[in-house]
Amino acid sequence: MAEQKATTYTLRVKYGMSHATVQRLQADMPVSTHTLNKLCKILNCRLEDVAEYIPDEEDTEND
């Protein structure tokens, strides 16, 4: 976001992202694929630039 000079205020006001969604992003909480798509469009980046797959603890125990 810093590279694109986007702030949380910009996400909410200019791009209409809800306050709750911005909070979820800041807290590293789950967000929808719609939100990730919108964020990639806003920042003109790829998914791997904003998201990382981290398996749940139970996923790694079953391997």
Backbone as ProteinMPNN parsed JSONL, in Angstrom:
{"seq_chain_A": "MAEQKATTYTLRVKYGMSHATVQRLQADMPVSTHTLNKLCKILNCRLEDVAEYIPDEEDTEND", "coords_chain_A": {"N_chain_A": [[0.822, -1.188, 0.0], [1.973, 1.187, 0.696], [3.724, 1.69, -1.401], [1.952, 2.334, -3.434], [0.914, 4.562, -2.405], [-1.442, 4.437, -0.913], [-3.811, 4.654, 1.65], [-5.49, 3.505, 4.648], [-7.636, 5.15, 4.942], [-7.993, 6.059, 2.318], [-8.743, 3.63, 1.109], [-11.237, 3.262, 2.318], [-12.733, 5.681, 1.794], [-12.242, 6.636, -0.919], [-12.42, 4.256, -2.423], [-14.556, 2.876, -1.384], [-14.453, 0.747, 0.444], [-15.494, -1.122, 3.214], [-15.385, -0.111, 6.68], [-15.154, -2.211, 8.473], [-14.048, -4.232, 6.854], [-11.547, -3.131, 6.236], [-10.472, -3.107, 8.802], [-10.338, -5.878, 9.243], [-8.401, -6.575, 7.37], [-6.196, -5.194, 8.428], [-5.855, -6.557, 10.81], [-5.007, -9.029, 10.042], [-6.985, -10.931, 9.575], [-9.351, -13.341, 8.244], [-10.506, -12.65, 4.92], [-12.783, -12.112, 2.193], [-12.629, -13.558, -1.142], [-13.551, -11.745, -2.942], [-12.923, -9.313, -1.719], [-10.116, -9.498, -1.754], [-9.702, -9.485, -4.512], [-10.672, -6.919, -5.141], [-8.848, -5.363, -3.716], [-6.456, -5.975, -5.042], [-7.033, -4.841, -7.532], [-7.247, -2.136, -6.833], [-4.636, -1.597, -5.904], [-3.21, -2.299, -8.069], [-1.845, -4.795, -8.401], [-0.617, -8.206, -7.963], [-2.232, -11.17, -6.644], [-0.478, -12.634, -4.961], [1.059, -10.603, -3.991], [-0.374, -9.454, -1.966], [-1.429, -11.442, -0.374], [-0.937, -14.497, 1.472], [-0.69, -17.983, 1.672], [-1.288, -19.769, 4.531], [-1.249, -22.691, 6.164], [-3.804, -24.091, 8.285], [-3.408, -25.089, 11.706], [-4.492, -27.617, 12.179], [-4.503, -28.656, 9.613], [-1.817, -29.178, 9.077], [-1.293, -31.148, 10.922], [-2.595, -33.38, 9.951], [-1.117, -34.309, 7.844]], "CA_chain_A": [[0.0, 0.0, 0.0], [2.845, 2.358, 0.764], [4.247, 1.947, -2.749], [0.87, 2.933, -4.216], [0.469, 5.728, -1.628], [-2.819, 4.2, -0.487], [-3.971, 4.552, 3.096], [-6.763, 2.895, 5.011], [-8.638, 6.177, 4.655], [-8.212, 5.995, 0.874], [-9.512, 2.415, 0.826], [-12.62, 3.45, 2.759], [-13.418, 6.824, 1.194], [-12.14, 6.684, -2.381], [-12.777, 2.994, -3.055], [-15.783, 2.35, -0.794], [-14.265, -0.46, 1.24], [-16.093, -0.89, 4.53], [-14.481, 0.04, 7.821], [-14.955, -3.563, 9.019], [-13.131, -4.944, 5.969], [-10.216, -2.557, 6.449], [-10.021, -3.607, 10.105], [-9.987, -7.286, 9.068], [-7.112, -6.586, 6.673], [-5.167, -4.736, 9.362], [-5.685, -7.551, 11.873], [-4.659, -10.314, 9.421], [-8.12, -11.836, 9.713], [-9.83, -13.805, 6.934], [-11.33, -11.782, 4.082], [-13.317, -12.831, 1.042], [-11.895, -13.443, -2.403], [-14.019, -10.484, -3.535], [-12.111, -8.257, -1.114], [-8.762, -9.62, -2.285], [-9.765, -9.035, -5.901], [-10.816, -5.463, -5.119], [-7.59, -4.803, -3.235], [-5.481, -6.101, -6.134], [-7.378, -3.834, -8.542], [-6.906, -0.818, -6.276], [-3.188, -1.46, -5.792], [-2.618, -2.72, -9.338], [-0.848, -5.806, -8.059], [-1.044, -9.595, -8.055], [-2.701, -11.734, -5.385], [0.641, -13.003, -4.087], [1.612, -9.383, -3.393], [-1.172, -9.042, -0.807], [-1.911, -12.581, 0.405], [-0.055, -15.64, 1.62], [-1.382, -19.151, 2.21], [-0.713, -20.344, 5.741], [-2.152, -23.775, 6.55], [-4.263, -24.148, 9.667], [-2.674, -26.048, 12.515], [-5.074, -28.952, 11.989], [-4.112, -29.119, 8.279], [-0.456, -29.7, 9.123], [-1.304, -32.343, 11.751], [-3.139, -34.494, 9.185], [-0.18, -34.708, 6.789]], "C_chain_A": [[0.864, 1.25, 0.0], [3.388, 2.718, -0.613], [3.212, 2.657, -3.623], [0.324, 4.203, -3.555], [-1.01, 5.641, -1.269], [-2.839, 4.047, 1.03], [-5.289, 3.845, 3.395], [-7.905, 3.882, 4.76], [-8.997, 6.156, 3.168], [-9.059, 4.774, 0.511], [-10.984, 2.609, 1.177], [-13.338, 4.53, 1.956], [-13.413, 6.774, -0.34], [-12.67, 5.417, -3.046], [-13.966, 2.293, -2.412], [-15.648, 1.057, -0.019], [-14.786, -0.18, 2.646], [-15.02, -0.803, 5.615], [-14.158, -1.341, 8.394], [-13.962, -4.357, 8.169], [-11.712, -4.438, 6.145], [-9.649, -3.042, 7.776], [-9.589, -5.064, 10.003], [-8.63, -7.411, 8.365], [-5.977, -6.211, 7.622], [-4.851, -5.785, 10.42], [-5.299, -8.929, 11.339], [-5.745, -11.364, 9.654], [-8.585, -12.269, 8.326], [-10.689, -12.748, 6.23], [-11.775, -12.584, 2.865], [-12.429, -12.676, -0.186], [-12.317, -12.18, -3.139], [-13.171, -9.322, -3.016], [-10.686, -8.298, -1.646], [-8.696, -9.14, -3.726], [-9.814, -7.512, -5.972], [-9.505, -4.792, -4.699], [-6.511, -4.872, -4.322], [-5.761, -5.088, -7.244], [-6.962, -2.445, -8.081], [-5.399, -0.59, -6.317], [-2.448, -1.831, -7.071], [-1.486, -3.718, -9.101], [-1.434, -7.2, -8.223], [-1.443, -10.092, -6.668], [-1.55, -12.055, -4.436], [1.352, -11.789, -3.485], [0.865, -8.966, -2.129], [-1.617, -10.198, 0.084], [-0.876, -13.701, 0.414], [-0.865, -16.787, 2.208], [-0.606, -19.678, 3.402], [-1.671, -21.431, 6.205], [-2.578, -23.658, 8.017], [-3.451, -25.207, 10.403], [-3.189, -27.464, 12.273], [-4.727, -29.51, 10.606], [-2.722, -29.75, 8.31], [-0.373, -30.974, 9.969], [-1.76, -33.567, 10.976], [-2.205, -34.986, 8.095], [0.732, -35.814, 7.214]], "O_chain_A": [[0.52, 2.252, -0.626], [3.501, 3.894, -0.958], [3.568, 3.489, -4.458], [-0.599, 4.836, -4.068], [-1.734, 6.635, -1.313], [-1.977, 3.386, 1.61], [-6.1, 3.618, 2.498], [-9.013, 3.479, 4.405], [-10.172, 6.228, 2.807], [-9.982, 4.872, -0.297], [-11.869, 2.179, 0.437], [-14.452, 4.303, 1.485], [-14.465, 6.861, -0.972], [-13.295, 5.483, -4.105], [-14.349, 1.211, -2.858], [-16.632, 0.339, 0.159], [-14.539, 0.892, 3.199], [-13.92, -1.34, 5.485], [-13.014, -1.608, 8.76], [-13.125, -5.078, 8.711], [-10.772, -5.231, 6.198], [-8.462, -3.356, 7.86], [-8.588, -5.455, 10.604], [-7.812, -8.256, 8.729], [-4.92, -6.843, 7.615], [-3.711, -5.89, 10.874], [-5.265, -9.896, 12.099], [-5.452, -12.534, 9.9], [-8.245, -11.624, 7.334], [-11.485, -12.051, 6.859], [-11.193, -13.624, 2.555], [-11.588, -11.78, -0.254], [-11.523, -11.603, -3.882], [-12.754, -8.456, -3.785], [-10.108, -7.256, -1.956], [-7.744, -8.464, -4.117], [-9.096, -6.892, -6.756], [-9.11, -3.773, -5.267], [-5.743, -3.926, -4.495], [-4.829, -4.538, -7.83], [-6.391, -1.672, -8.85], [-4.938, 0.479, -6.715], [-1.227, -1.7, -7.157], [-0.348, -3.523, -9.529], [-2.602, -7.355, -8.577], [-1.051, -9.52, -5.652], [-1.637, -11.779, -3.239], [2.159, -11.936, -2.567], [1.396, -8.216, -1.311], [-2.126, -9.969, 1.181], [-0.062, -13.835, -0.499], [-1.642, -16.585, 3.142], [0.579, -19.995, 3.299], [-2.796, -21.128, 6.602], [-1.819, -23.193, 8.867], [-2.88, -26.108, 9.787], [-2.4, -28.404, 12.175], [-4.663, -30.729, 10.443], [-2.482, -30.752, 7.637], [0.52, -31.794, 9.758], [-1.358, -34.684, 11.302], [-2.49, -36.009, 7.472], [1.574, -36.255, 6.432]]}, "name": "protein", "num_of_chains": 1, "seq": "MAEQKATTYTLRVKYGMSHATVQRLQADMPVSTHTLNKLCKILNCRLEDVAEYIPDEEDTEND"}
